[in-house]
Coordinates of C-alpha atoms and ligand atoms in Angstrom, one line a residue:
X1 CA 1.4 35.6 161.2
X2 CA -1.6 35.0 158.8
X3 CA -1.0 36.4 155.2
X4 CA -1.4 39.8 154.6
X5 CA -4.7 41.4 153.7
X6 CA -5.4 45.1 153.5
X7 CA -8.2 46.7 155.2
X8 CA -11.6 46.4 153.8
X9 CA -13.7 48.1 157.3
X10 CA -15.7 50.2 154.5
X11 CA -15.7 47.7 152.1
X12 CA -13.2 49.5 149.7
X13 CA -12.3 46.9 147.2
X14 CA -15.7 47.6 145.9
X15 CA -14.6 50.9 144.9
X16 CA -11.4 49.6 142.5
X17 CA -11.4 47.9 139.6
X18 CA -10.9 44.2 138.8
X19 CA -7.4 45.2 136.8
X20 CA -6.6 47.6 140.0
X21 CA -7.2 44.9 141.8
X22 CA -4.9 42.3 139.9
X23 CA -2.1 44.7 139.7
X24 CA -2.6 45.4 143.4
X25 CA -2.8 41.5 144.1
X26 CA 0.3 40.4 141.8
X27 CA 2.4 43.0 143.7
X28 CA 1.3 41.8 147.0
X29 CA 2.3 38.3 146.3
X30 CA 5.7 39.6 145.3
X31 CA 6.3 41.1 148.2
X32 CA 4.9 38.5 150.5
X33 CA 7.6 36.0 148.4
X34 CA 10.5 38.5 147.6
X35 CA 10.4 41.1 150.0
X36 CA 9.2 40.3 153.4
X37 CA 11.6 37.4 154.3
X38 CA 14.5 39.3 153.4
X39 CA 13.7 43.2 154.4
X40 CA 14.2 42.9 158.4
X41 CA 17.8 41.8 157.9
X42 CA 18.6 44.7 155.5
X43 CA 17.3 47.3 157.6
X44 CA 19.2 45.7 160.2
X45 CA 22.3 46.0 158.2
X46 CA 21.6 49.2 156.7
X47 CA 21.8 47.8 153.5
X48 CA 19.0 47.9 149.9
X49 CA 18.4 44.7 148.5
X50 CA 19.4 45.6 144.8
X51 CA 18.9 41.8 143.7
X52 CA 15.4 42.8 143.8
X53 CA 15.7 45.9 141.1
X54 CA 15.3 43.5 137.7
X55 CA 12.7 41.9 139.3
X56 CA 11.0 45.0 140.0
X57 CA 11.1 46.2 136.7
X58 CA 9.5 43.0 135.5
X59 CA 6.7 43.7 137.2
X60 CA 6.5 47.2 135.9
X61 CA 7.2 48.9 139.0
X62 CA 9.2 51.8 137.3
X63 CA 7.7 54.8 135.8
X64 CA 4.4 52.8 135.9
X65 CA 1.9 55.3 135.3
X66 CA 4.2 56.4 131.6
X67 CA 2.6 55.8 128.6
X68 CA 5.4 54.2 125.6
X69 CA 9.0 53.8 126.6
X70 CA 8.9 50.2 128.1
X71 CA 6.6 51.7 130.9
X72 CA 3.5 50.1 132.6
X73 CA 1.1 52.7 131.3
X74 CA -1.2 52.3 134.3
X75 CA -3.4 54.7 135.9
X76 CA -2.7 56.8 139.0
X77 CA -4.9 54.9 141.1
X78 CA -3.2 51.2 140.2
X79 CA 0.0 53.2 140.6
X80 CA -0.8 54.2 144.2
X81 CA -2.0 50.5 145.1
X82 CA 1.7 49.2 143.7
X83 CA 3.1 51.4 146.5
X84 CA 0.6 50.6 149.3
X85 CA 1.6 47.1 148.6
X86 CA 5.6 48.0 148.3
X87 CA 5.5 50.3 151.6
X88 CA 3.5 47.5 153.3
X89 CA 6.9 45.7 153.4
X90 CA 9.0 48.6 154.3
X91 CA 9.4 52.6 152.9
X92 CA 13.0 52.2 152.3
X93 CA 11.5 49.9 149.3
X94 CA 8.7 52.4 147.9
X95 CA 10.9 55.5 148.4
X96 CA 13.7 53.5 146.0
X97 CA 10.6 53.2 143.6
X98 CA 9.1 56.7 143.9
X99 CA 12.0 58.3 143.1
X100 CA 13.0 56.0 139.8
X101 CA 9.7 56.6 138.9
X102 CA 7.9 59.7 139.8
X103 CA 11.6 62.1 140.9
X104 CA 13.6 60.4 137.6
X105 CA 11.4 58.7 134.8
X106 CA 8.5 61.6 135.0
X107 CA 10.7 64.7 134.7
X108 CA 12.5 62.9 131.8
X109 CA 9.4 62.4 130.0
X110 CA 7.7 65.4 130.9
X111 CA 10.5 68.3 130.2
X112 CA 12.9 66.0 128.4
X113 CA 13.5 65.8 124.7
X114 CA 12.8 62.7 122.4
X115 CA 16.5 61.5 122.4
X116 CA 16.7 61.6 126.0
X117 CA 13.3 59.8 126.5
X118 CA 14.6 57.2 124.0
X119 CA 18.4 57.3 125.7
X120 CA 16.9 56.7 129.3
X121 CA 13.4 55.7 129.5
X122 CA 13.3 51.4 128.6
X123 CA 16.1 51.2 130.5
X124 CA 15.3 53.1 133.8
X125 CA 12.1 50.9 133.2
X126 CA 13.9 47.7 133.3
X127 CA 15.9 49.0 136.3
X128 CA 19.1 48.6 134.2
X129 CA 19.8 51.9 135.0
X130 CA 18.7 53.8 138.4
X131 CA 18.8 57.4 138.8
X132 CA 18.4 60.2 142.1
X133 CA 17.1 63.4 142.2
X134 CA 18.6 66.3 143.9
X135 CA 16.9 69.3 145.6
X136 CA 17.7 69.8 148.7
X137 CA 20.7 71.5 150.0
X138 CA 22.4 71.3 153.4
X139 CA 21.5 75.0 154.0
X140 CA 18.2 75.0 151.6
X141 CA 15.2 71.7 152.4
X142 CA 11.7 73.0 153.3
X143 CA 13.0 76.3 151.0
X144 CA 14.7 74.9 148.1
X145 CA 14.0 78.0 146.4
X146 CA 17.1 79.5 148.0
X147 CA 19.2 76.9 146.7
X148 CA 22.9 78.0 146.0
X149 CA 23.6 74.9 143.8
X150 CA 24.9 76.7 140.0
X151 CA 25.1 75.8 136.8
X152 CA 27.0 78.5 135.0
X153 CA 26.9 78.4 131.1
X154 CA 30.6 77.6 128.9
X155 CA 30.0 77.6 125.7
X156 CA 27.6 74.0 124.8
X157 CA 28.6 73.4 128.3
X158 CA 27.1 74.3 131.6
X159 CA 29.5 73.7 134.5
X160 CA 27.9 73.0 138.0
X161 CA 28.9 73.8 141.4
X162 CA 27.1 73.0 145.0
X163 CA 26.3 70.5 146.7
X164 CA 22.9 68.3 147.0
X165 CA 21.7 66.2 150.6
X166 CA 19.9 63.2 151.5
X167 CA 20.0 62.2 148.0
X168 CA 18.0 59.0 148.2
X169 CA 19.7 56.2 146.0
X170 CA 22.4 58.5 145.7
X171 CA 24.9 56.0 146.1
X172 CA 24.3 53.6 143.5
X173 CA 22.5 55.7 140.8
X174 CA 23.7 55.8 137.7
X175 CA 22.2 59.4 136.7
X176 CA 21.6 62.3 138.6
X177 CA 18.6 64.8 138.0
X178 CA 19.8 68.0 139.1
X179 CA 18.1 71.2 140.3
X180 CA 20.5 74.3 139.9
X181 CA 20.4 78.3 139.6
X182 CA 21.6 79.5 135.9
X183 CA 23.4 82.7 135.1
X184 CA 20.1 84.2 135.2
X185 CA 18.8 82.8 138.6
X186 CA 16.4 80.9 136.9
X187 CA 16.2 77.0 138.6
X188 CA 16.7 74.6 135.3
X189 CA 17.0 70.9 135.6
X190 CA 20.0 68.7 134.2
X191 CA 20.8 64.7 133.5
X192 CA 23.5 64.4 135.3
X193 CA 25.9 60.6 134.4
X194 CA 27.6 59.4 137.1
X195 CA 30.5 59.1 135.7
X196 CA 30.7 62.8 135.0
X197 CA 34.6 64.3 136.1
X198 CA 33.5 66.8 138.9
X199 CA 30.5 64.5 140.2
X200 CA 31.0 62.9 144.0
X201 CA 29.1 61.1 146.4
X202 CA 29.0 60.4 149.7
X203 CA 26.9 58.2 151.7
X204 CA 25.1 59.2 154.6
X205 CA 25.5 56.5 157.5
X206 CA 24.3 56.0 160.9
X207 CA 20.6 56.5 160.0
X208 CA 17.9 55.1 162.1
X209 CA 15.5 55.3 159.9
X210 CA 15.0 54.3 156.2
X211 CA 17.8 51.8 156.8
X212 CA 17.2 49.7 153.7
X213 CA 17.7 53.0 151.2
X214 CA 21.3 54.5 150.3
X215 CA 20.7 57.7 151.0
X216 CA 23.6 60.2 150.1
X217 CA 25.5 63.8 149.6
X218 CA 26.3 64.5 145.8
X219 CA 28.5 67.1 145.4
X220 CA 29.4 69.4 142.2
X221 CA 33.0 70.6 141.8
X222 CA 33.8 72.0 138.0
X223 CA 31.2 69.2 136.8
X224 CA 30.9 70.0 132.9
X225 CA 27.3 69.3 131.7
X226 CA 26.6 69.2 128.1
X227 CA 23.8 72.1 127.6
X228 CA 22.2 69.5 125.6
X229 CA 21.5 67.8 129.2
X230 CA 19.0 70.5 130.2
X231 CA 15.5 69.8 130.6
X232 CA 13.0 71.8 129.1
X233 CA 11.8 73.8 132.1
X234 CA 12.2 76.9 134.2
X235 CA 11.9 78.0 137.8
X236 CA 10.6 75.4 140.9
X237 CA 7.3 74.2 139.1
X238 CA 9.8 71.5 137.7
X239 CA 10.8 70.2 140.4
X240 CA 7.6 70.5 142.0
X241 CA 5.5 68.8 139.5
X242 CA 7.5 65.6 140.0
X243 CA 6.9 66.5 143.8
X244 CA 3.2 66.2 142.4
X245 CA 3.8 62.8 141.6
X246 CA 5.7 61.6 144.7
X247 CA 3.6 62.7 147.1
X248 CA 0.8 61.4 145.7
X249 CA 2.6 57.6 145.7
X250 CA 3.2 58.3 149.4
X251 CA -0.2 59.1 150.6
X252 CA -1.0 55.2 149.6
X253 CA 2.3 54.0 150.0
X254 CA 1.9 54.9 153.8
X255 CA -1.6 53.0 154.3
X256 CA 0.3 50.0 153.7
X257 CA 3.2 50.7 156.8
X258 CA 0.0 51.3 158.9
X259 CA -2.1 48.3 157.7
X260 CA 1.1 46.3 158.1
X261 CA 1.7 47.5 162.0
X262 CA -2.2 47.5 162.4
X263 CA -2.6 43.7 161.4
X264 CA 0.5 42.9 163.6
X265 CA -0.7 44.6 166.6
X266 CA -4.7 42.7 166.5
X267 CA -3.1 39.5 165.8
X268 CA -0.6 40.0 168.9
X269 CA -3.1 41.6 171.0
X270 CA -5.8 38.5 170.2
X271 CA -3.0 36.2 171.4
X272 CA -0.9 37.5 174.1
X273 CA -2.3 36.9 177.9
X274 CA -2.0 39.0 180.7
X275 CA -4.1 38.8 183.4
X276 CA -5.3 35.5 182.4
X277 CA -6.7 37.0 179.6
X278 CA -6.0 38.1 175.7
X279 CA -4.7 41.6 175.6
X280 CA -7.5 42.3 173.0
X281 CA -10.4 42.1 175.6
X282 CA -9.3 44.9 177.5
X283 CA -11.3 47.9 176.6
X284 CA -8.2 50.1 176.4
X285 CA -6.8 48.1 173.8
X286 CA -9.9 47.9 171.7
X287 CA -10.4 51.9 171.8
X288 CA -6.6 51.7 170.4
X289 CA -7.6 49.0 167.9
X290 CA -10.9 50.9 167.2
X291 CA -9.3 53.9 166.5
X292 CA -6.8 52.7 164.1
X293 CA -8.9 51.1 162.3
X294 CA -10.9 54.5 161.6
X295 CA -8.0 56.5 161.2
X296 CA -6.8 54.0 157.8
X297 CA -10.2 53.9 156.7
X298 CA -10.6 57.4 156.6
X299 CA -6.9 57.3 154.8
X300 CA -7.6 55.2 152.5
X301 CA -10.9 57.4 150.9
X302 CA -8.4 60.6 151.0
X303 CA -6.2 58.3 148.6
X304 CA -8.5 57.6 146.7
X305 CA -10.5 60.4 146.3
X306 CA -7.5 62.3 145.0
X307 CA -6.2 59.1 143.0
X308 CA -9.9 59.1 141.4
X309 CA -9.3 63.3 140.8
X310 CA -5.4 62.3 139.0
X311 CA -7.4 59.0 136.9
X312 CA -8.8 62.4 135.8
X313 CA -5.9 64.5 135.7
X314 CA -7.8 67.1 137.8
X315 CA -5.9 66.6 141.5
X316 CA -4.1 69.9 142.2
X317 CA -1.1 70.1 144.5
X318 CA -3.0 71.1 147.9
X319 CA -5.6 68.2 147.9
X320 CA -1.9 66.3 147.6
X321 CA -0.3 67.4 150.5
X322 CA -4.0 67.1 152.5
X323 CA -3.5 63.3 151.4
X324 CA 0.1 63.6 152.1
X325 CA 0.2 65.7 155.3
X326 CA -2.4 63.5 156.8
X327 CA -1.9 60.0 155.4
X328 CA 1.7 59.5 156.7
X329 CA 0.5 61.4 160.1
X330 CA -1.6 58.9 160.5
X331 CA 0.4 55.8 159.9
X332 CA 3.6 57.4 161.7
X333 CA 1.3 57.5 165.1
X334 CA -0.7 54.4 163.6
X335 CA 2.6 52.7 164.3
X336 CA 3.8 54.2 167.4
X337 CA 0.9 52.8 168.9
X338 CA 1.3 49.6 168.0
X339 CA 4.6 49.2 168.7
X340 CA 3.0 50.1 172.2
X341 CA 0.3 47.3 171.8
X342 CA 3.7 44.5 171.1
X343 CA 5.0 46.2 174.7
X344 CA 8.6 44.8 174.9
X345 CA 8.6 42.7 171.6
X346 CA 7.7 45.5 169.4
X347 CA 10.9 47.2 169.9
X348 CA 12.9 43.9 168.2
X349 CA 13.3 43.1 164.1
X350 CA 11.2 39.8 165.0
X351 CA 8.5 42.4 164.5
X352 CA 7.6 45.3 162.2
X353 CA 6.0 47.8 164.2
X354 CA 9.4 49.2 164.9
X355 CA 11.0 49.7 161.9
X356 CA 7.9 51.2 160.0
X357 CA 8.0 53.4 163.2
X358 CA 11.5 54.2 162.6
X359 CA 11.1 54.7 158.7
X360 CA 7.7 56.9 158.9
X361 CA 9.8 59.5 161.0
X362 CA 11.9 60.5 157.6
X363 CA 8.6 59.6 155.7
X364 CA 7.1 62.8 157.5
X365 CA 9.8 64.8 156.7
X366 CA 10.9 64.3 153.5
X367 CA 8.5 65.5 150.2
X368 CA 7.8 68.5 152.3
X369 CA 7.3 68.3 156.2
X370 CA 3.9 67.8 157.8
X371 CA 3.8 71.6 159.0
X372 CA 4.8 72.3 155.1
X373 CA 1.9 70.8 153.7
X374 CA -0.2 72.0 156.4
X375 CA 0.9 75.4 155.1
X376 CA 0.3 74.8 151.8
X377 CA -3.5 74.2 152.3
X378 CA -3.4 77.0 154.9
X379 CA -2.8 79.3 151.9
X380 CA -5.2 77.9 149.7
X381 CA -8.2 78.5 152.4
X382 CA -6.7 81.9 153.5
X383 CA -5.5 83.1 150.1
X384 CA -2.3 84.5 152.2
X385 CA 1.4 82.7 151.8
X386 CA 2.9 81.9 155.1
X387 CA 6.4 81.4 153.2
X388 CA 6.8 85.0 151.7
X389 CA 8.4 88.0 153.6
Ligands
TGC401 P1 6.1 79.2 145.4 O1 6.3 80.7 145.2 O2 4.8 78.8 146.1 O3 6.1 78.5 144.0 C1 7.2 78.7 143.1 C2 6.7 78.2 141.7 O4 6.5 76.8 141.7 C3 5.1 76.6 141.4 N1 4.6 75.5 142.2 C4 4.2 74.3 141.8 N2 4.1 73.8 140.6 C5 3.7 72.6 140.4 N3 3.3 71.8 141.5 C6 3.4 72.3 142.7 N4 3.1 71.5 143.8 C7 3.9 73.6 143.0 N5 4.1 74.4 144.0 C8 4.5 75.6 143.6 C9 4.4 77.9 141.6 O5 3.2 78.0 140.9 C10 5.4 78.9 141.2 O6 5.5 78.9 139.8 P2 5.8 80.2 139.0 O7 5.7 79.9 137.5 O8 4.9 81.3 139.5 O9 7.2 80.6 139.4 O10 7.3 78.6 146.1 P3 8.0 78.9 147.5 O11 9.5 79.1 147.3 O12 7.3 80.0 148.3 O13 7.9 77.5 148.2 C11 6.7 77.1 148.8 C12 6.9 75.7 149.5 C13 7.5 75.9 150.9 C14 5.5 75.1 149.6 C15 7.8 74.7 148.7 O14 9.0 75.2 148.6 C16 7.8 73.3 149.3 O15 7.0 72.5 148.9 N6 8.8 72.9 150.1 C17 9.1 71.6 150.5 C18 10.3 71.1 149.8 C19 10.2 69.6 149.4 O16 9.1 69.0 149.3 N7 11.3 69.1 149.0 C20 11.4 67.7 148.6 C21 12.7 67.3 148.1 S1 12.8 65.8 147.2 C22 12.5 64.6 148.4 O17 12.3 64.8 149.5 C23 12.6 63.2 147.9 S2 12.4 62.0 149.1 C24 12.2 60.7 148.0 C25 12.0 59.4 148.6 O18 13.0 58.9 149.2 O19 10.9 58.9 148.5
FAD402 P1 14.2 72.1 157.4 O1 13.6 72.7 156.2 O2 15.4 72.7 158.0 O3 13.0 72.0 158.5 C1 13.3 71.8 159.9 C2 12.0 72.0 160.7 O4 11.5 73.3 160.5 C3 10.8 71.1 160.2 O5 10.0 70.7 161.3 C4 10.0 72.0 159.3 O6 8.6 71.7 159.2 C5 10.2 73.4 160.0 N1 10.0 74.5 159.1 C6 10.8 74.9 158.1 N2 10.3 76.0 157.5 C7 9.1 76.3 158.1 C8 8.1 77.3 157.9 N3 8.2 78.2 157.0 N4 7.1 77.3 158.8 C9 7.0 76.3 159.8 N5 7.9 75.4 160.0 C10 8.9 75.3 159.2 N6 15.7 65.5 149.1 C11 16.0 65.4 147.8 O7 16.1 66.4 147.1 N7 16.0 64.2 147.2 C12 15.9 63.1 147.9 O8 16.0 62.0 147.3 C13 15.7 63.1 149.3 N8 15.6 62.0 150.0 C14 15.5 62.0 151.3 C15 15.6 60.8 152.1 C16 15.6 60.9 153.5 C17 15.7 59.6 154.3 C18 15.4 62.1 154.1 C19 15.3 62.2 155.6 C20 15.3 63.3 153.4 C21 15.4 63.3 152.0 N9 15.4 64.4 151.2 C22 15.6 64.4 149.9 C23 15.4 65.7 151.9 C24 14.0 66.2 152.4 O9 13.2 66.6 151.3 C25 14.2 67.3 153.4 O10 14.7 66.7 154.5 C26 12.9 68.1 153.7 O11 12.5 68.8 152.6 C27 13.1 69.0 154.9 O12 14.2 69.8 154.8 P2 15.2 69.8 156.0 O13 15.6 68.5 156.4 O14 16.3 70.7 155.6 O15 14.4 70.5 157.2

């Protein structure tokens, strides 16, 4: 397999920067080093290669785009190139990244106070501590609104009940950031320790996909939460303005699974003979080829269109789930079909096709489902909410 180079059809290096491009470079070496000999084998196993965190942090992977605190400080746009290059590897990787940074670090910063940006921050940036973020309830996902997770107020104490899903990271994190319904009904945010009396987790097991991620239950029972613990917002735009950030990193982070299958598939397809001939010359595999191509061309201006509108601070949710909604759609089918150009071979972990096949399925679902996001922009063109009764 040659080394990997991202796709350039429309000549779109010219549009980035020679420190976008440097960041984007230095990562991709890592990975080729670091991560690529190592990642099969941990999907395989099911397990996250968490020798790799310090390392990670070294390179300023955490909380990258946060000014102060230990953090990168780097623009939105360099930020979505680190996890095109991370994702190109595998999303189990990226998703352990978006959610330090984007689901953990940002909220902190944003609605936190000083002491807890000063308590949590260079250290979550170093990776010497990890953290998870809980939303989603067994009962409550594409609606977290409905969540019955609740934090009920004791004196300088709120004491939290429920329970809290597919907690990627879960497992191993040493902080939790919490979404729960107050006395009130009002959705507040808390830092949750993991060594909290009252706070459990449980891993989920048997995935197959994102088999190189912990993913995990948390559950609540009696957990007593210093009021002091509380972030400085109210109701779901908290959560959702991390959201912001998250899906955002996965719009790029997904152009790298597809380049990554894409650059498999040619190679294998220019070298493997049937019919006395390279599978590449038939004109059935060129339209696939072809259209690929296109399709992460067309990707990768969506990125970064909106990453040129967040440089500017001026992307609003919607054009985030069109690059969402569309960008991992296109990888997820970018790879299916070229696990279909490796026939047989793609199915094995001597490839990659099929695990970045595998991992886009949760990929599509997770950050709000395609049909979500396609709802979302529906009521921004329509001006009517398909979500209300
Ligand atoms: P709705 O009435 O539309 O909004 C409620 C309040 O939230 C505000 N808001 C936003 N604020 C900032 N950014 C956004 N993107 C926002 N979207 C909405 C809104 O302005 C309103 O504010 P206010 O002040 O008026 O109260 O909410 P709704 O209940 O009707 O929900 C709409 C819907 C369905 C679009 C939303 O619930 C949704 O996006 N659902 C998808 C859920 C989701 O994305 N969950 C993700 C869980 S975390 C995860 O998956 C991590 S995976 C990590 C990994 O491994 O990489
Ligand atoms: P549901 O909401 O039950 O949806 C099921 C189907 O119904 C979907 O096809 C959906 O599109 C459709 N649907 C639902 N409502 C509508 C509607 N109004 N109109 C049309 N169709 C609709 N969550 C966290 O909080 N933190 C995490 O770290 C995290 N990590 C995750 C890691 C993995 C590997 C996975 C798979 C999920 C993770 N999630 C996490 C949860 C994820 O955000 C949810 O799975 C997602 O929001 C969808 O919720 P759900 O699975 O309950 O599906």
């Amino acid at each position: 397999m040659k080394p990997f180079e991202s796709v350039n059809y429309l000549d779109i290096d010219n549009l980035f920067s020679e420190e976008e491009l440097m960041i984007r470079n230095s990562i991709r070496q890592f990975v080729t080093s670091e991560i690529m000999p190592i990642i099969a084998e941990h999907f395989e196993k099911g397990t996250f290669p968490k020798n790799l965190i310090p390392a990670m942090g070294e390179l300023g992977m955490y909380g990258s785009t946060i000014q102060g605190y230990g953090c990168a400080g780097v623009s939105p746009t360099s930020y979505g190139l680190i996890m095109q290059e991370l994702e190109r590897a595998d999303s189990g990787l990226r998703s352990f990244v978006s959610v330090q940074g984007a689901l953990c670090m940002y909220p902190i910063f944003a609605f936190g106070t000083e002491a807890h940006r000063q308590k949590y921050l260079p250290k979550m940036a170093t990776g010497e501590l990890i953290g998870c973020f809980g939303l989603t309830e067994p009962d409550f996902g594409s609606n977290p609104g409905g969540m019955v997770t609740r934090a009920k107020k004791d004196g300088a104490d709120y004491i939290l009940n429920g329970s809290k899903m597919w907690i990627t990271n879960g497992g191993f994190a040493d902080l939790a950031i919490v979404w729960a319904k107050d006395d009130a009904g009002d959705i507040r945010g808390f830092i949750v320790d993991r060594e909290t009396p009252g706070f459990k987790v449980v891993e989920i097991k048997k995935k197959f996909s994102l088999r190189a991620s912990v993913t995990s239950e948390l559950i609540f029972e009696d957990c007593r939460v210093p009021a002091s613990q509380m972030l400085e917002v109210k109701g779901l735009k908290g959560p959702f303005s991390c959201l912001n950030n998250a899906r955002f990193g996965i719009s790029w982070g997904v152009l790298g699974a597809a380049m990554a299958c894409y650059q498999e598939a040619l190679e294998y397809a220019q070298t493997r003979i049937q019919f006395n001939k390279p599978i590449a010359s038939f004109q059935l595999v060129q339209a696939k080829l072809a259209n690929i191509v296109t399709e992460i061309s067309k990707a990768q201006l969506l990125a970064l269109q909106v990453g040129r509108l967040k440089d500017q601070d001026k992307a609003k949710p919607h054009q985030i789930s069109m690059a969402k909604m569309n960008n991992v759609a296109m990888a997820l089918n970018t790879a299916r079909i070229c696990r279909d150009i490796l026939g047989a071979s793609g199915i094995t972990y001597e490839y990659q096709c099929g695990r970045h096949m595998l991992n886009l399925e949760s990929v599509n679902t997770y950050e709000g489902t395609e049909d979500i996001h396609r709802l979302i922009i529906g009521q921004t063109i329509t001006g009517i909410s398909a979500f209300s009764n």
